[in-house]
């Protein structure tokens, strides 16, 4: 599946952004979806994930501020980010893992087979 992430931008602390990840080439209803981020000089880290049944998982650092959701009719996964902080600044990537391949490690980058190109989120203080 090909993934296209969008919605990033430059915002101030406390603002909100909604990222979108739209798929082509296959239907997302058969994929476990994740959002990861990578700040300069740091490793890629887990942000949030959503199962094909709608179950959600979050990193502790974003719990209560970020919400992941999916609209299978639009073949799109969203990441609503509220109360943004400067430490949320990173390139955000969406990722997909096909249902038959999923091993349960939703917070591990190497769990996911397909990745989008990333969208930059910059939060100023």
PDB file of C-alpha atoms in Angstrom:
ATOM      1  CA  UNK A   1       0.000   0.000   0.000  1.00  0.00           C
ATOM      2  CA  UNK A   2       1.217   3.520  -0.785  1.00  0.00           C
ATOM      3  CA  UNK A   3       0.776   6.097   1.961  1.00  0.00           C
ATOM      4  CA  UNK A   4       0.636   9.890   1.696  1.00  0.00           C
ATOM      5  CA  UNK A   5       0.913  11.919   4.887  1.00  0.00           C
ATOM      6  CA  UNK A   6      -0.176  15.544   5.034  1.00  0.00           C
ATOM      7  CA  UNK A   7      -1.318  18.258   7.413  1.00  0.00           C
ATOM      8  CA  UNK A   8       1.909  19.287   9.071  1.00  0.00           C
ATOM      9  CA  UNK A   9       2.913  22.872   9.598  1.00  0.00           C
ATOM     10  CA  UNK A  10       4.291  25.546  11.893  1.00  0.00           C
ATOM     11  CA  UNK A  11       2.145  26.305  14.926  1.00  0.00           C
ATOM     12  CA  UNK A  12       2.504  27.839  18.371  1.00  0.00           C
ATOM     13  CA  UNK A  13       2.496  25.932  21.626  1.00  0.00           C
ATOM     14  CA  UNK A  14      -1.056  25.099  22.635  1.00  0.00           C
ATOM     15  CA  UNK A  15      -2.355  25.004  19.074  1.00  0.00           C
ATOM     16  CA  UNK A  16      -3.831  22.022  17.264  1.00  0.00           C
ATOM     17  CA  UNK A  17      -3.110  20.219  14.009  1.00  0.00           C
ATOM     18  CA  UNK A  18      -4.707  17.279  12.256  1.00  0.00           C
ATOM     19  CA  UNK A  19      -2.506  14.995  10.230  1.00  0.00           C
ATOM     20  CA  UNK A  20      -3.935  12.781   7.511  1.00  0.00           C
ATOM     21  CA  UNK A  21      -2.578   9.605   5.992  1.00  0.00           C
ATOM     22  CA  UNK A  22      -4.292   8.546   2.790  1.00  0.00           C
ATOM     23  CA  UNK A  23      -3.679   5.184   1.208  1.00  0.00           C
ATOM     24  CA  UNK A  24      -3.744   4.029  -2.383  1.00  0.00           C
ATOM     25  CA  UNK A  25      -3.241   0.643  -3.916  1.00  0.00           C
ATOM     26  CA  UNK A  26      -5.100  -1.210  -1.211  1.00  0.00           C
ATOM     27  CA  UNK A  27      -7.868  -0.730   1.326  1.00  0.00           C
ATOM     28  CA  UNK A  28      -6.780   0.361   4.795  1.00  0.00           C
ATOM     29  CA  UNK A  29      -9.478  -1.695   6.483  1.00  0.00           C
ATOM     30  CA  UNK A  30      -7.096  -4.665   6.374  1.00  0.00           C
ATOM     31  CA  UNK A  31      -4.175  -2.832   7.964  1.00  0.00           C
ATOM     32  CA  UNK A  32      -2.968  -1.999  11.425  1.00  0.00           C
ATOM     33  CA  UNK A  33      -1.956   1.678  11.215  1.00  0.00           C
ATOM     34  CA  UNK A  34       0.590   3.645  13.180  1.00  0.00           C
ATOM     35  CA  UNK A  35       1.979   7.144  13.516  1.00  0.00           C
ATOM     36  CA  UNK A  36       5.611   7.653  14.408  1.00  0.00           C
ATOM     37  CA  UNK A  37       7.784  10.737  14.653  1.00  0.00           C
ATOM     38  CA  UNK A  38      11.440  11.546  14.389  1.00  0.00           C
ATOM     39  CA  UNK A  39      13.122  14.652  15.695  1.00  0.00           C
ATOM     40  CA  UNK A  40      16.578  15.737  14.486  1.00  0.00           C
ATOM     41  CA  UNK A  41      19.273  13.585  16.014  1.00  0.00           C
ATOM     42  CA  UNK A  42      16.803  11.215  17.614  1.00  0.00           C
ATOM     43  CA  UNK A  43      15.452   7.790  16.796  1.00  0.00           C
ATOM     44  CA  UNK A  44      12.031   7.294  15.306  1.00  0.00           C
ATOM     45  CA  UNK A  45       9.512   6.920  18.110  1.00  0.00           C
ATOM     46  CA  UNK A  46       6.011   5.571  18.408  1.00  0.00           C
ATOM     47  CA  UNK A  47       3.171   8.066  18.729  1.00  0.00           C
ATOM     48  CA  UNK A  48      -0.120   6.238  18.215  1.00  0.00           C
ATOM     49  CA  UNK A  49      -1.657   3.219  16.519  1.00  0.00           C
ATOM     50  CA  UNK A  50      -5.061   1.935  15.569  1.00  0.00           C
ATOM     51  CA  UNK A  51      -6.124  -1.596  14.808  1.00  0.00           C
ATOM     52  CA  UNK A  52      -8.366  -2.712  11.961  1.00  0.00           C
ATOM     53  CA  UNK A  53     -11.152  -2.977  14.567  1.00  0.00           C
ATOM     54  CA  UNK A  54     -10.591   0.540  15.871  1.00  0.00           C
ATOM     55  CA  UNK A  55      -8.639  -0.226  19.029  1.00  0.00           C
ATOM     56  CA  UNK A  56      -6.223   2.607  19.830  1.00  0.00           C
ATOM     57  CA  UNK A  57      -2.818   2.810  21.472  1.00  0.00           C
ATOM     58  CA  UNK A  58      -0.789   5.855  22.498  1.00  0.00           C
ATOM     59  CA  UNK A  59       2.649   6.791  23.698  1.00  0.00           C
ATOM     60  CA  UNK A  60       2.557   8.146  27.234  1.00  0.00           C
ATOM     61  CA  UNK A  61       3.927  11.480  26.045  1.00  0.00           C
ATOM     62  CA  UNK A  62       0.855  12.154  23.868  1.00  0.00           C
ATOM     63  CA  UNK A  63      -1.889  10.379  25.796  1.00  0.00           C
ATOM     64  CA  UNK A  64      -4.776  12.752  26.437  1.00  0.00           C
ATOM     65  CA  UNK A  65      -3.591  15.229  23.786  1.00  0.00           C
ATOM     66  CA  UNK A  66      -3.516  13.197  20.564  1.00  0.00           C
ATOM     67  CA  UNK A  67      -6.281  11.113  19.029  1.00  0.00           C
ATOM     68  CA  UNK A  68      -5.869   8.586  16.241  1.00  0.00           C
ATOM     69  CA  UNK A  69      -8.844   7.620  14.118  1.00  0.00           C
ATOM     70  CA  UNK A  70      -9.593   6.004  10.815  1.00  0.00           C
ATOM     71  CA  UNK A  71     -12.193   6.458   8.097  1.00  0.00           C
ATOM     72  CA  UNK A  72     -12.137   3.328   5.993  1.00  0.00           C
ATOM     73  CA  UNK A  73     -14.605   4.852   3.514  1.00  0.00           C
ATOM     74  CA  UNK A  74     -11.988   7.501   2.727  1.00  0.00           C
ATOM     75  CA  UNK A  75      -9.050   5.109   3.111  1.00  0.00           C
ATOM     76  CA  UNK A  76      -7.543   7.600   5.532  1.00  0.00           C
ATOM     77  CA  UNK A  77      -6.116   7.598   9.039  1.00  0.00           C
ATOM     78  CA  UNK A  78      -5.976  10.793  11.084  1.00  0.00           C
ATOM     79  CA  UNK A  79      -3.936  12.066  13.979  1.00  0.00           C
ATOM     80  CA  UNK A  80      -5.612  14.919  15.822  1.00  0.00           C
ATOM     81  CA  UNK A  81      -2.991  16.731  17.865  1.00  0.00           C
ATOM     82  CA  UNK A  82      -4.137  19.164  20.539  1.00  0.00           C
ATOM     83  CA  UNK A  83      -2.237  21.184  23.131  1.00  0.00           C
ATOM     84  CA  UNK A  84       0.917  20.919  21.081  1.00  0.00           C
ATOM     85  CA  UNK A  85       4.247  21.417  22.806  1.00  0.00           C
ATOM     86  CA  UNK A  86       7.661  22.377  21.405  1.00  0.00           C
ATOM     87  CA  UNK A  87       8.840  18.839  22.169  1.00  0.00           C
ATOM     88  CA  UNK A  88       6.278  17.542  19.670  1.00  0.00           C
ATOM     89  CA  UNK A  89       8.368  19.065  16.899  1.00  0.00           C
ATOM     90  CA  UNK A  90       9.370  16.293  14.488  1.00  0.00           C
ATOM     91  CA  UNK A  91       8.723  14.725  11.134  1.00  0.00           C
ATOM     92  CA  UNK A  92       5.623  12.593  11.488  1.00  0.00           C
ATOM     93  CA  UNK A  93       5.281   9.361   9.549  1.00  0.00           C
ATOM     94  CA  UNK A  94       2.339   7.069   9.034  1.00  0.00           C
ATOM     95  CA  UNK A  95       2.877   3.354   8.655  1.00  0.00           C
ATOM     96  CA  UNK A  96       0.829   0.294   7.773  1.00  0.00           C
ATOM     97  CA  UNK A  97       1.053  -3.398   8.564  1.00  0.00           C
ATOM     98  CA  UNK A  98      -1.170  -5.897   6.800  1.00  0.00           C
ATOM     99  CA  UNK A  99      -3.506  -7.885   9.032  1.00  0.00           C
ATOM    100  CA  UNK A 100      -1.993 -11.294   8.232  1.00  0.00           C
ATOM    101  CA  UNK A 101       1.515 -10.022   8.910  1.00  0.00           C
ATOM    102  CA  UNK A 102       0.847  -8.205  12.196  1.00  0.00           C
ATOM    103  CA  UNK A 103       2.840  -9.632  15.119  1.00  0.00           C
ATOM    104  CA  UNK A 104       1.497  -7.395  17.875  1.00  0.00           C
ATOM    105  CA  UNK A 105       4.424  -5.014  18.278  1.00  0.00           C
ATOM    106  CA  UNK A 106       2.393  -1.910  17.469  1.00  0.00           C
ATOM    107  CA  UNK A 107       4.969   0.469  18.968  1.00  0.00           C
ATOM    108  CA  UNK A 108       7.974  -0.893  17.052  1.00  0.00           C
ATOM    109  CA  UNK A 109       8.930   0.695  13.726  1.00  0.00           C
ATOM    110  CA  UNK A 110      10.098  -2.638  12.334  1.00  0.00           C
ATOM    111  CA  UNK A 111       6.590  -4.043  12.814  1.00  0.00           C
ATOM    112  CA  UNK A 112       5.360  -1.961   9.894  1.00  0.00           C
ATOM    113  CA  UNK A 113       5.970  -2.792   6.278  1.00  0.00           C
ATOM    114  CA  UNK A 114       4.760   0.320   4.474  1.00  0.00           C
ATOM    115  CA  UNK A 115       5.608   3.943   5.276  1.00  0.00           C
ATOM    116  CA  UNK A 116       4.551   7.346   4.071  1.00  0.00           C
ATOM    117  CA  UNK A 117       6.981  10.110   3.233  1.00  0.00           C
ATOM    118  CA  UNK A 118       6.551  12.134   6.426  1.00  0.00           C
ATOM    119  CA  UNK A 119       5.155  15.557   7.209  1.00  0.00           C
ATOM    120  CA  UNK A 120       6.949  18.205   9.267  1.00  0.00           C
ATOM    121  CA  UNK A 121       5.368  19.496  12.450  1.00  0.00           C
ATOM    122  CA  UNK A 122       7.065  22.449  14.120  1.00  0.00           C
ATOM    123  CA  UNK A 123       5.784  23.856  17.396  1.00  0.00           C
ATOM    124  CA  UNK A 124       7.190  27.183  18.527  1.00  0.00           C
ATOM    125  CA  UNK A 125       7.242  28.263  22.164  1.00  0.00           C
TER     126      UNK A 125
END
